[in-house]
Amino acid sequence: MTSPSERDALQLKFRDPERGKALVEKLAHLTESLGRSPVAVMHVCGSHEQAIARFGLRHVFPKALDVIMGPGCPVCITDVPEVDEGVALAQQGVRVATYGDMLKVPGSAGSLADARAGGAKVDIVYSVSQAVELAQKTNEEIVFFATGFETTAVATAAEILRGPPPNFSVLSAHKYIPPVMEIVAEMPDTRVEGFLAAGHAATITGWGVFEAFVERHHLPVVVAGFEPLDVLAGLVRLVELIHDKTPKVDNMYPRCVSREGNVVAQQQLWQVFRPLGGRWRGIAHVPNGNLRLRDEWAHLDARRRFHIDLARLWTFAPPTLVQHCICGDIMAGLKSPTDCSLFGKECLPDTPVGACMVSSEGTCKIWHQYGGHPELTRAVEVNP
Amino acid sequence: MKLQLPIGERISLKHGAGGRAMRALIEQVFLEGVDAPLQGIGLAAMDDGAAIPVGERWLVLTTDSHVIHPLFFPGGDIGRLSVAGTVNDLAMMGATEPLALTCSVILEDGFPSADLLRIQKSILATSREAHAPIVTGDTKVMGRGEIDGLVLNTAGVAFTNRVVPDCGLRIGDRIIVTGTMGDHGFAVLAVRHKLALEGELQSDVAPINEMIRGALAAGGQDVVAMKDPTRGGLASALHEMAEKSGVGVLLYQDRIPLSDPVRAAAELLGIDPLHVANEGKAVLGVRPEAAERVLAALHAHPLGRNAAIVGTCMGEHLGRIILDTGLGRRLLTEPEGEPLPRIC
């Protein structure tokens, strides 16, 4: 146990409340100087929403600033047919290893958790290397159901280049973030005036990857980290750029992110994967938004190794509740969880209807856990 | 307003996790058709124990079954846990001088005798420490695989002149925690999952009746609610107290004491220490004018030297806990089941 003063010294400087307050004031002042309301900006990362929610930052955001969570949760945007592929493979008797978050994501006829309850072999792993270890210990076919953005896709790529055992293959549902920002920017209803880009993804891609985007759409992009002061400083810079009408890429996470990024990781990523257009759940068809294995890795591609019998799943009628789910609109930034008639009622972390209530990075799960709605946390000042 | 959770076709682990699902199970199964006691506090109050009026005084009665894996963990073992658990439940009702405890053990065929002796020694030592003599018990042995190692049950009785419920909070009351939060849960988690943090994380398991006696002596009638933040941690304990009392609670994160190893483990694992169990701590609701007095009494006891005033009860957000993070504010919710591993 440390004394309060010692603790202050130990406390990460990126969580300093005093600096936080100064940034909040600056953000309020800048937003006000824009002279219109609301001003909408979007972050495209579940980790940003986690930081915002965990430190209660929505409570101190200016009312006129609408910080929207975009399609930044890899679990949430994994499309129903992709979940179905995993479920079908598991039901066909193939052992499927995947991240814990994927377990409860509903497909068109149940989730991997349902398949497991029905006797299918589904393993939870924390990393692709754990799935490889699993394959090394058995003669059974192990399919790694791979989800996540370029941050986790790089890990999958590295494992493939290392040469996994012959009974290992990959069902890739990996996604690539930059193309979806184009989609959001081009949506006819979009109100987004700037993007907060994910620091960890930019560690791989480099901030330079957003330059072409800024040129095309004249919207500023600020790369930010995940401590509360990182998020606040990123937003301050973003609103500054909106105010100055100088759309450009700015790196507010220089302690980790460079313009070029991690070149070795990028080489490995593109050596293994190729971008392919495909649907993101609830969003749209995203050109070049999916990462699929290149032909030279066909022998490790579960889609080519197995006949995945999807049709047999479709004999089930989709559950009716799903028709009321607005995960798509929430991820596109058009609506918030409290607009959903299922939120907190039929749709709960234990019994999720939509994918956004499953993952710890999903907007609905985060709002359910931390009370995302600012009105929930406005309380009279009482000082003990 | 509160959603009644259906308990479902089968009982699952979440029904034992100390949160909303467990309360639903008790309400929907065990309270069904139970006659209320003629007087006093019974099952329906779902408090830490029952209180039956006897003459001018109250007889407090409580029982607790203990299963923990592993049986021995840094800072304690199942024997110490089972005695401290019951002694603390009595204390949380205001009964800090246990008259007697019972102790029943169910063993699995093949259980090592050496382990049993070690546990018995620990039971004895803890019962002496708490001045809570064990006066009767029971032993059963079951076939291999029929139970997991060993199950311990203890019950306790004590008299008190005044019962402290867990539902007495009013607007303006201060919330005091008697020490660092989350120590027990993180210590057990670390050994269970073989995290390299083991040595540093120590369970806080201890009988706290003596410390509570001091706090009650200092605060008297102004100590209006008590609860031990075991399963579900401070978050669950406060939710239960706030819901039953019909108040909201504003909690200041920077005032909540945490040990450095717990702070590090929580950050590393992404687990909120306020969701994690304690076995030697209490949450007290105290009238504002008595708060400093009670705090001083707690500080005077070795187990209470990190005690702190951490929050205030308010007349809005009833049944909810609002956490002031120093940077903003958010809801503090109860834990729901086991946290899932994150992707990135």
XYZ file of C-alpha atoms in Angstrom:
728
model
C 0.000 0.000 0.000
C 1.425 3.322 -1.015
C 0.569 6.699 0.437
C -1.467 9.022 -1.801
C 1.581 11.168 -2.601
C 3.722 8.171 -3.515
C 0.879 6.880 -5.599
C 0.622 10.129 -7.492
C 4.275 9.780 -8.360
C 3.782 6.194 -9.468
C 0.570 6.879 -11.334
C 1.098 6.882 -15.056
C 1.389 10.448 -16.214
C -1.086 9.646 -18.963
C -3.801 9.436 -16.320
C -3.073 12.654 -14.459
C -6.447 14.216 -13.536
C -5.069 17.761 -13.560
C -3.771 17.476 -17.107
C -7.031 15.748 -17.962
C -9.022 18.714 -16.701
C -6.885 21.140 -18.691
C -7.453 19.135 -21.875
C -11.191 18.883 -21.204
C -11.370 22.670 -20.821
C -9.425 23.167 -24.022
C -11.682 20.724 -25.839
C -14.792 22.551 -24.604
C -13.382 25.907 -25.635
C -12.371 24.684 -29.106
C -15.677 22.948 -29.718
C -17.568 26.068 -28.716
C -15.465 28.163 -31.071
C -16.747 26.047 -33.979
C -20.086 27.722 -33.378
C -22.299 24.789 -34.357
C -23.730 21.734 -32.706
C -23.344 18.863 -32.798
C -19.929 18.341 -34.298
C -19.417 14.645 -34.968
C -16.082 12.855 -34.950
C -15.544 9.117 -35.133
C -13.058 6.723 -33.628
C -12.688 3.330 -35.245
C -11.368 1.265 -32.403
C -12.891 -0.735 -29.579
C -9.889 0.047 -27.407
C -10.635 3.762 -27.719
C -14.214 3.165 -26.597
C -12.884 1.038 -23.720
C -10.643 3.898 -22.562
C -13.433 6.453 -22.959
C -15.879 4.298 -21.024
C -13.534 3.040 -18.345
C -12.392 6.508 -17.373
C -15.852 7.993 -17.772
C -14.706 10.495 -20.397
C -18.110 10.774 -22.090
C -19.235 12.516 -18.931
C -16.783 15.369 -19.578
C -16.962 15.601 -23.389
C -18.535 18.887 -24.501
C -22.238 18.438 -25.220
C -21.755 19.835 -28.708
C -19.106 17.222 -29.525
C -20.479 13.888 -30.647
C -17.758 11.247 -30.299
C -19.085 8.314 -32.290
C -17.772 4.796 -32.042
C -17.374 3.482 -35.566
C -16.879 -0.049 -36.865
C -13.856 -0.638 -34.640
C -14.756 -3.866 -32.934
C -13.433 -6.820 -34.933
C -15.847 -9.259 -33.330
C -18.832 -7.048 -34.099
C -18.133 -6.628 -37.787
C -17.453 -10.315 -38.418
C -20.316 -11.081 -40.761
C -22.992 -13.712 -40.202
C -21.814 -15.955 -43.092
C -18.305 -15.921 -41.599
C -19.651 -17.020 -38.217
C -21.716 -19.618 -40.083
C -18.569 -20.995 -41.715
C -17.015 -21.521 -38.286
C -20.183 -23.056 -36.882
C -20.633 -25.338 -39.916
C -17.017 -26.537 -39.715
C -17.419 -27.275 -36.000
C -20.663 -29.119 -36.623
C -18.964 -31.129 -39.370
C -16.655 -32.466 -36.670
C -13.619 -30.249 -37.299
C -11.992 -28.865 -34.162
C -12.192 -25.064 -34.212
C -9.939 -22.821 -32.121
C -10.843 -19.159 -31.725
C -10.733 -16.107 -29.464
C -13.153 -16.192 -26.533
C -15.036 -13.164 -27.788
C -16.139 -15.067 -30.899
C -17.847 -17.804 -28.938
C -21.179 -16.125 -28.330
C -21.456 -14.169 -31.590
C -24.729 -15.238 -33.180
C -24.649 -16.637 -36.718
C -27.753 -17.366 -38.745
C -28.325 -20.600 -36.852
C -26.643 -20.204 -33.509
C -23.157 -19.410 -32.295
C -19.994 -21.415 -31.767
C -21.030 -21.663 -28.110
C -24.288 -23.299 -29.225
C -22.328 -25.666 -31.467
C -20.089 -26.540 -28.518
C -23.086 -27.169 -26.262
C -24.311 -29.519 -29.017
C -21.093 -31.541 -28.822
C -18.845 -29.794 -31.357
C -15.188 -29.276 -30.459
C -14.484 -25.575 -29.957
C -11.364 -24.370 -28.141
C -10.768 -20.891 -26.742
C -7.267 -19.577 -27.404
C -5.615 -16.308 -26.457
C -3.387 -16.173 -29.530
C -2.748 -17.859 -32.842
C 0.377 -19.463 -31.406
C -1.769 -21.231 -28.815
C -3.840 -22.674 -31.661
C -0.636 -23.877 -33.328
C 0.490 -25.476 -30.051
C -2.859 -27.224 -29.912
C -2.275 -28.622 -33.417
C 1.200 -29.811 -32.412
C -0.251 -31.852 -29.573
C -2.838 -33.722 -31.606
C -3.400 -35.477 -34.909
C -6.818 -33.889 -35.275
C -7.384 -31.143 -37.827
C -7.304 -27.766 -36.047
C -8.880 -24.777 -37.756
C -7.961 -21.400 -36.316
C -10.961 -19.116 -36.823
C -8.995 -15.888 -37.187
C -10.676 -12.577 -36.452
C -9.305 -9.115 -35.812
C -7.814 -6.213 -37.701
C -4.308 -5.771 -39.065
C -3.009 -5.834 -35.483
C -3.927 -9.500 -35.009
C -3.674 -10.428 -38.713
C 0.060 -9.756 -38.496
C 0.342 -12.382 -35.752
C -1.526 -14.904 -37.906
C 0.748 -14.090 -40.849
C 3.892 -14.574 -38.779
C 2.703 -17.976 -37.597
C 1.941 -19.062 -41.167
C 5.388 -17.958 -42.342
C 6.950 -19.912 -39.478
C 5.435 -23.100 -40.962
C 2.686 -24.574 -38.790
C 2.069 -28.359 -38.533
C 0.180 -29.992 -41.425
C -3.043 -30.459 -39.411
C -3.331 -26.680 -38.881
C -5.316 -24.353 -41.104
C -6.812 -20.872 -40.946
C -10.367 -19.669 -41.490
C -9.618 -16.002 -42.001
C -12.206 -13.414 -41.026
C -9.447 -10.816 -40.613
C -10.374 -7.275 -41.600
C -8.422 -4.215 -42.748
C -9.435 -0.876 -41.231
C -8.387 1.837 -43.730
C -10.977 0.912 -46.430
C -13.935 1.112 -44.024
C -13.069 4.713 -43.189
C -13.669 5.455 -46.873
C -17.088 3.803 -46.627
C -18.086 5.864 -43.597
C -16.789 9.064 -45.183
C -18.838 8.370 -48.306
C -22.080 7.415 -46.562
C -24.780 9.837 -47.690
C -26.060 10.412 -44.117
C -22.651 10.751 -42.572
C -22.057 13.602 -40.119
C -18.462 12.650 -39.417
C -16.054 15.583 -39.704
C -12.886 13.839 -38.599
C -11.422 10.519 -37.514
C -9.494 9.414 -34.469
C -7.365 6.535 -35.759
C -6.259 3.604 -33.614
C -2.707 3.909 -32.324
C -1.991 0.184 -32.198
C -3.088 -0.453 -35.786
C -1.037 2.548 -36.896
C 1.992 1.046 -35.142
C 1.837 -1.580 -37.912
C 0.593 0.459 -40.871
C 2.306 3.755 -40.034
C 0.375 7.013 -40.046
C 1.288 7.587 -43.661
C -1.390 5.076 -44.645
C -4.055 7.739 -43.975
C -2.552 10.440 -46.212
C -4.381 9.322 -49.350
C -7.647 9.196 -47.392
C -7.260 12.775 -46.195
C -6.515 13.917 -49.715
C -9.618 12.208 -51.127
C -12.108 13.209 -48.441
C -10.659 16.419 -46.975
C -11.279 15.068 -43.478
C -8.620 15.248 -40.767
C -7.259 12.058 -39.165
C -5.499 12.051 -35.802
C -3.663 8.942 -34.598
C -4.138 8.536 -30.839
C -3.128 6.153 -28.080
C -5.258 4.523 -25.403
C -4.553 6.207 -22.104
C -7.196 8.768 -21.141
C -4.881 11.712 -21.795
C -3.994 10.209 -25.206
C -7.665 10.166 -26.133
C -8.317 13.680 -24.846
C -5.215 15.116 -26.527
C -6.177 13.346 -29.762
C -9.648 14.858 -29.674
C -8.280 18.330 -28.923
C -5.988 18.084 -31.953
C -8.807 16.738 -34.127
C -11.178 19.578 -33.238
C -8.309 22.025 -33.799
C -7.836 20.664 -37.311
C -11.587 20.889 -37.957
C -11.557 24.441 -36.648
C -8.584 25.473 -38.774
C -10.068 23.750 -41.837
C -6.688 22.094 -42.413
C -7.427 18.463 -43.130
C -4.265 16.451 -42.577
C -2.933 13.451 -40.713
C -1.511 14.212 -37.314
C 0.284 11.741 -35.105
C -0.501 12.235 -31.421
C 1.012 8.876 -30.518
C 4.624 9.451 -31.539
C 5.981 7.320 -28.701
C 4.765 4.269 -30.669
C 3.779 5.289 -34.188
C 5.988 6.403 -37.072
C 5.083 7.473 -40.590
C 6.305 4.209 -42.110
C 5.116 1.905 -39.354
C 6.487 -1.572 -38.829
C 7.802 -2.395 -42.287
C 8.685 -6.009 -41.484
C 5.188 -6.639 -40.155
C 3.638 -5.047 -43.236
C 5.764 -7.248 -45.502
C 4.666 -10.350 -43.618
C 1.036 -9.225 -43.636
C 0.899 -8.768 -47.408
C 3.043 -11.808 -48.076
C 0.356 -13.968 -46.484
C -2.860 -12.032 -47.036
C -4.487 -10.291 -49.948
C -7.259 -7.704 -49.566
C -10.645 -8.753 -50.851
C -13.977 -6.993 -50.893
C -16.624 -8.348 -48.576
C -19.450 -7.514 -46.240
C -18.861 -6.204 -42.739
C -21.717 -7.046 -40.452
C -24.217 -4.249 -40.344
C -22.064 -1.864 -42.399
C -21.836 -2.594 -46.087
C -19.742 -4.284 -48.690
C -16.261 -2.935 -47.998
C -13.926 -3.025 -51.013
C -10.582 -4.470 -49.906
C -11.905 -4.712 -46.343
C -11.336 -8.442 -45.836
C -8.005 -10.191 -45.538
C -7.884 -13.610 -47.209
C -4.973 -16.038 -47.613
C -3.021 -15.711 -50.847
C -3.056 -18.641 -53.292
C 0.393 -19.813 -52.293
C -1.005 -20.527 -48.817
C -4.038 -22.416 -50.201
C -2.917 -25.552 -48.360
C -3.392 -23.673 -45.059
C -6.732 -22.127 -46.043
C -9.612 -23.889 -44.302
C -11.977 -22.649 -47.012
C -10.022 -24.645 -49.562
C -9.086 -27.571 -47.364
C -12.650 -28.382 -46.283
C -15.995 -28.407 -47.966
C -17.908 -26.079 -45.662
C -21.541 -27.014 -45.872
C -23.300 -23.708 -45.168
C -26.590 -24.607 -46.799
C -27.551 -26.972 -44.017
C -27.512 -24.090 -41.531
C -29.921 -22.038 -43.572
C -32.811 -24.410 -43.119
C -33.268 -22.741 -39.751
C -35.328 -19.555 -39.722
C -33.371 -16.609 -38.311
C -34.472 -15.653 -34.792
C -37.022 -12.865 -34.972
C -35.364 -10.654 -32.337
C -32.399 -10.129 -34.647
C -34.647 -8.171 -36.999
C -34.871 -5.437 -34.358
C -31.108 -5.292 -33.802
C -29.541 -2.003 -34.917
C -25.870 -2.944 -34.465
C -25.209 -1.842 -38.037
C -26.547 1.674 -37.555
C -24.676 1.928 -34.257
C -21.381 0.965 -35.884
C -21.998 3.351 -38.752
C -22.399 6.101 -36.182
C -26.018 6.810 -37.112
C -27.543 5.604 -33.844
C -26.499 4.875 -30.272
C -27.300 1.803 -28.131
C -30.027 3.629 -26.221
C -31.906 4.011 -29.527
C -32.240 0.229 -29.652
C -35.437 -1.317 -28.313
C -33.555 -4.473 -27.292
C -30.675 -2.799 -25.436
C -30.562 -3.778 -21.760
C -33.821 -5.693 -22.125
C -33.804 -8.752 -24.374
C -30.214 -8.035 -25.412
C -27.833 -8.496 -22.467
C -24.226 -9.710 -22.209
C -25.532 -13.104 -21.114
C -28.057 -13.356 -23.918
C -26.742 -11.176 -26.749
C -28.948 -10.582 -29.776
C -26.371 -8.589 -31.708
C -22.610 -8.893 -31.886
C -22.108 -5.473 -30.270
C -23.323 -6.930 -26.961
C -20.843 -9.830 -27.100
C -17.369 -8.409 -27.321
C -15.716 -6.359 -24.615
C -15.033 -3.950 -27.501
C -18.625 -3.804 -28.683
C -20.397 -0.498 -28.169
C -23.464 -2.067 -26.573
C -21.459 -4.223 -24.165
C -19.328 -1.250 -23.164
C -22.368 0.989 -22.663
C -24.084 -1.724 -20.687
C -21.061 -2.149 -18.454
C -20.018 1.452 -17.965
C -23.223 3.373 -18.657
C -22.163 5.132 -21.862
C -25.058 7.543 -21.777
C -23.794 10.735 -20.104
C -27.178 11.373 -18.462
C -26.663 8.212 -16.461
C -23.695 9.657 -14.694
C -24.637 13.285 -14.173
C -24.964 13.565 -10.430
C -25.025 16.437 -8.002
C -21.705 17.329 -6.530
C -21.432 15.877 -3.045
C -18.059 15.977 -1.430
C -17.246 13.479 1.247
C -37.953 -1.378 -12.607
C -35.368 -4.118 -12.034
C -35.454 -6.897 -14.556
C -36.179 -10.274 -13.005
C -33.664 -12.671 -14.482
C -35.194 -16.035 -15.201
C -32.966 -18.681 -13.651
C -33.074 -20.842 -16.773
C -33.258 -24.594 -17.313
C -30.115 -25.400 -15.396
C -28.070 -23.834 -12.645
C -24.793 -22.398 -13.881
C -21.707 -20.958 -12.234
C -23.049 -17.429 -12.519
C -25.763 -18.362 -9.998
C -23.016 -18.680 -7.411
C -21.002 -15.618 -8.389
C -22.519 -13.291 -5.803
C -24.199 -10.952 -8.291
C -27.682 -10.386 -9.636
C -28.076 -13.946 -10.943
C -27.412 -15.372 -7.487
C -29.921 -13.049 -5.870
C -32.471 -14.083 -8.497
C -31.826 -17.738 -7.685
C -32.336 -17.178 -3.962
C -35.460 -15.100 -4.537
C -37.017 -17.465 -7.047
C -36.105 -20.772 -5.434
C -35.240 -20.508 -1.766
C -37.583 -17.711 -0.727
C -40.529 -19.410 -2.402
C -43.014 -20.477 0.276
C -40.680 -19.765 3.207
C -42.486 -18.462 6.276
C -41.125 -15.225 7.657
C -39.895 -15.369 11.243
C -42.393 -13.983 13.758
C -39.930 -11.247 14.611
C -36.492 -10.173 13.512
C -34.499 -10.513 10.311
C -35.064 -13.674 8.278
C -34.195 -15.161 4.919
C -36.249 -12.634 2.977
C -33.941 -9.801 4.047
C -31.079 -11.640 2.290
C -28.676 -10.090 4.760
C -25.398 -11.635 5.953
C -27.283 -13.629 8.598
C -30.511 -13.887 10.562
C -31.348 -12.017 13.779
C -33.901 -13.307 16.279
C -34.973 -11.219 19.267
C -34.294 -12.911 22.628
C -35.355 -10.735 25.538
C -33.692 -7.350 25.143
C -31.022 -8.702 22.836
C -30.672 -10.280 19.404
C -29.399 -13.734 18.614
C -27.574 -13.614 15.298
C -27.204 -16.827 13.310
C -25.330 -17.436 10.070
C -23.910 -20.289 8.005
C -21.542 -20.586 5.088
C -20.185 -23.419 2.938
C -16.696 -23.129 1.555
C -15.208 -24.565 -1.594
C -12.075 -23.058 -3.007
C -9.498 -24.155 -5.492
C -6.673 -24.397 -4.547
C -7.229 -25.313 -0.880
C -3.999 -23.546 0.091
C -3.261 -20.106 -1.360
C -0.911 -17.216 -0.543
C -2.118 -15.663 2.694
C -4.447 -18.433 3.802
C -6.277 -21.681 3.202
C -9.802 -23.076 3.216
C -9.679 -23.599 6.999
C -8.938 -19.960 7.790
C -11.441 -18.898 5.148
C -14.294 -20.947 6.598
C -13.833 -19.610 10.142
C -13.235 -15.994 9.090
C -16.195 -16.099 6.683
C -18.700 -17.007 9.374
C -17.185 -14.790 12.061
C -17.264 -11.863 9.614
C -20.870 -12.527 8.600
C -21.844 -12.348 12.284
C -19.841 -9.160 12.689
C -21.555 -7.595 9.664
C -24.841 -7.958 11.568
C -23.307 -6.121 14.530
C -22.503 -9.304 16.493
C -18.765 -9.112 17.050
C -18.436 -11.564 19.948
C -19.185 -15.050 18.581
C -20.560 -17.462 21.169
C -19.775 -20.603 19.228
C -19.169 -22.056 15.777
C -19.995 -25.386 14.209
C -17.769 -27.009 11.624
C -18.772 -29.755 9.187
C -16.479 -31.321 6.677
C -17.225 -33.478 3.651
C -14.170 -35.273 2.282
C -13.451 -37.131 -0.926
C -12.125 -40.687 -0.725
C -8.344 -40.442 -1.081
C -7.956 -36.938 0.357
C -4.430 -36.613 1.851
C -4.514 -36.792 5.672
C -1.576 -34.409 5.910
C -3.604 -31.729 4.116
C -6.557 -32.333 6.404
C -4.367 -31.928 9.495
C -2.918 -28.734 8.095
C -6.418 -27.379 7.462
C -7.559 -28.404 10.947
C -4.619 -26.529 12.486
C -5.547 -23.450 10.527
C -9.205 -23.731 11.611
C -8.112 -23.907 15.211
C -5.682 -21.013 15.000
C -8.237 -18.764 13.298
C -10.963 -19.675 15.781
C -8.606 -18.692 18.641
C -7.699 -15.466 16.884
C -11.397 -14.579 16.575
C -12.288 -15.861 20.068
C -14.853 -18.085 18.387
C -14.774 -21.609 19.854
C -15.856 -24.519 17.666
C -18.292 -26.540 19.761
C -19.688 -29.205 17.465
C -19.236 -30.627 13.986
C -19.798 -33.430 11.539
C -17.660 -35.494 9.169
C -18.647 -37.341 5.992
C -16.551 -39.099 3.391
C -17.812 -39.522 -0.167
C -16.648 -41.652 -3.074
C -13.924 -40.540 -5.426
C -15.237 -38.012 -7.923
C -18.430 -37.446 -5.953
C -17.067 -34.171 -4.587
C -13.920 -32.217 -5.354
C -11.503 -32.792 -2.461
C -13.113 -31.138 0.486
C -16.119 -28.993 1.375
C -16.242 -27.111 4.663
C -19.342 -25.709 6.304
C -19.373 -23.495 9.343
C -22.229 -21.896 11.253
C -22.019 -19.345 14.024
C -24.144 -17.753 16.736
C -23.646 -14.552 18.692
C -25.640 -12.086 20.759
C -25.773 -8.393 20.026
C -27.606 -5.459 21.580
C -28.068 -3.790 18.221
C -28.418 -5.318 14.779
C -26.730 -3.475 11.914
C -28.553 -4.320 8.672
C -27.201 -3.825 5.145
C -30.119 -1.600 4.122
C -29.808 1.421 6.443
C -28.153 3.904 4.053
C -29.654 7.409 3.761
C -28.798 10.412 1.625
C -25.562 12.004 2.802
C -24.218 8.916 4.575
C -20.546 8.212 4.015
C -19.215 4.933 2.641
C -16.106 3.586 4.368
C -14.033 0.604 3.262
C -11.808 -0.927 5.927
C -8.794 -1.551 3.689
C -7.384 -2.411 0.267
C -9.786 -4.002 -2.213
C -9.462 -7.185 -4.273
C -6.544 -8.843 -2.448
C -8.155 -12.249 -1.889
C -9.559 -12.705 -5.385
C -6.362 -11.678 -7.151
C -4.201 -13.899 -4.917
C -6.365 -16.925 -5.738
C -6.586 -15.994 -9.423
C -2.809 -15.740 -9.624
C -2.182 -19.247 -8.284
C -5.099 -20.748 -10.148
C -3.881 -19.448 -13.495
C -0.199 -19.752 -12.579
C 0.447 -16.072 -13.208
C 3.992 -15.016 -12.496
C 2.669 -12.484 -9.960
C 2.017 -15.103 -7.310
C 4.464 -14.228 -4.544
C 3.398 -10.630 -4.235
C -0.355 -11.080 -4.130
C -1.573 -12.118 -0.690
C -5.120 -12.943 0.344
C -6.511 -10.686 3.061
C -8.490 -13.533 4.658
C -8.884 -12.719 8.372
C -11.534 -12.492 11.078
C -12.371 -8.808 11.424
C -14.805 -8.955 14.347
C -12.415 -7.204 16.727
C -11.820 -4.340 14.306
C -15.563 -3.979 13.694
C -16.190 -3.966 17.452
C -13.891 -0.935 17.681
C -15.698 0.826 14.829
C -19.097 0.178 16.399
C -17.878 1.388 19.775
C -16.774 4.646 18.151
C -19.746 5.130 15.854
C -22.605 3.664 17.887
C -26.005 4.245 16.280
C -24.340 6.215 13.492
C -22.977 3.075 11.857
C -26.108 2.350 9.841
C -25.137 -0.385 7.377
C -22.435 -3.012 6.995
C -21.550 -5.674 4.474
C -18.479 -7.729 3.676
C -17.458 -7.327 0.035
C -16.791 -10.998 -0.732
C -17.825 -12.526 -4.091
C -18.480 -9.762 -6.613
C -16.266 -7.403 -4.626
C -17.055 -3.843 -3.575
C -19.261 -3.388 -6.664
C -21.691 -6.165 -5.716
C -21.731 -5.283 -1.997
C -22.500 -1.627 -2.724
C -25.185 -2.491 -5.263
C -26.938 -4.682 -2.757
C -26.713 -2.029 -0.033
C -27.821 0.796 -2.346
C -30.712 -1.174 -3.851
C -32.063 -2.296 -0.490
C -31.640 1.175 1.015
C -33.076 3.061 -1.964
C -30.133 5.421 -2.468
C -27.490 5.992 -5.116
C -23.782 6.033 -4.298
C -21.110 8.345 -5.663
C -17.726 6.673 -5.316
C -14.338 8.390 -5.689
C -11.883 6.060 -7.397
C -8.737 7.790 -6.158
C -9.802 7.274 -2.536
C -10.310 3.513 -2.848
C -7.250 1.810 -1.339
C -5.502 -0.745 -3.549
C -2.245 -2.560 -2.899
C 0.443 -2.100 -5.549
C 0.444 -5.780 -6.628
C -3.357 -5.676 -7.057
C -3.098 -2.442 -9.018
C -0.544 -4.064 -11.320
C -2.439 -7.346 -11.716
C -5.693 -5.522 -12.440
C -4.042 -3.424 -15.135
C -2.327 -6.445 -16.642
C -5.387 -8.681 -16.724
C -7.966 -6.002 -17.477
C -9.997 -7.004 -14.420
C -11.609 -4.335 -12.254
C -10.402 -4.779 -8.640
C -13.776 -3.480 -7.481
C -15.295 -6.663 -8.954
C -12.909 -8.915 -7.061
C -13.490 -10.692 -3.733
C -12.177 -9.699 -0.305
C -12.200 -11.962 2.753
C -10.991 -9.616 5.460
C -12.683 -6.314 4.693
C -15.964 -4.544 5.327
C -18.008 -1.772 3.741
C -19.611 0.553 6.278
C -22.349 3.113 5.857
C -21.884 5.858 8.458
C -23.755 9.072 9.228
C -21.628 11.995 8.022
C -20.999 13.463 11.479
C -19.543 10.174 12.738
C -17.463 9.286 9.684
C -14.127 10.661 10.899
C -14.629 9.118 14.338
C -15.287 5.665 12.886
C -12.375 6.043 10.490
C -10.014 6.855 13.374
C -11.197 3.754 15.247
C -10.540 1.619 12.177
C -7.087 3.122 11.682
C -6.244 2.191 15.266
C -6.618 -1.518 14.438
C -3.842 -3.293 12.506
C -6.320 -4.687 9.955
C -7.869 -1.258 9.395
C -4.883 0.992 8.894
C -5.702 1.532 5.208
C -9.375 2.279 5.845
C -10.766 5.207 3.886
C -13.918 7.201 3.260
C -14.595 6.448 -0.383
C -18.041 7.735 -1.216
C -21.328 9.381 -0.363
C -24.960 8.325 -0.665
C -27.202 10.467 -2.811
C -30.878 10.781 -3.603
C -30.577 10.129 -7.328
C -29.491 7.205 -9.502
C -31.175 4.998 -6.899
C -29.652 1.548 -6.677
C -26.787 2.653 -8.902
C -23.141 3.285 -8.198
C -21.480 6.191 -10.013
C -17.695 6.077 -10.117
C -15.781 9.354 -10.305
C -12.530 8.380 -12.050
C -10.820 11.726 -11.502
C -11.020 12.259 -15.262
C -14.744 11.681 -15.674
C -17.611 9.628 -14.363
C -19.174 6.322 -15.235
C -21.437 3.635 -13.896
C -19.868 0.935 -11.780
C -21.803 -2.214 -12.607
C -21.818 -5.601 -10.983
C -19.630 -8.290 -12.539
C -21.455 -10.681 -14.855
C -19.933 -14.141 -15.045
C -16.347 -14.755 -16.061
C -14.656 -12.097 -18.179
C -13.818 -13.258 -21.713
C -10.321 -12.886 -23.094
C -9.978 -9.898 -25.360
C -8.750 -9.958 -28.926
C -6.614 -6.861 -29.312
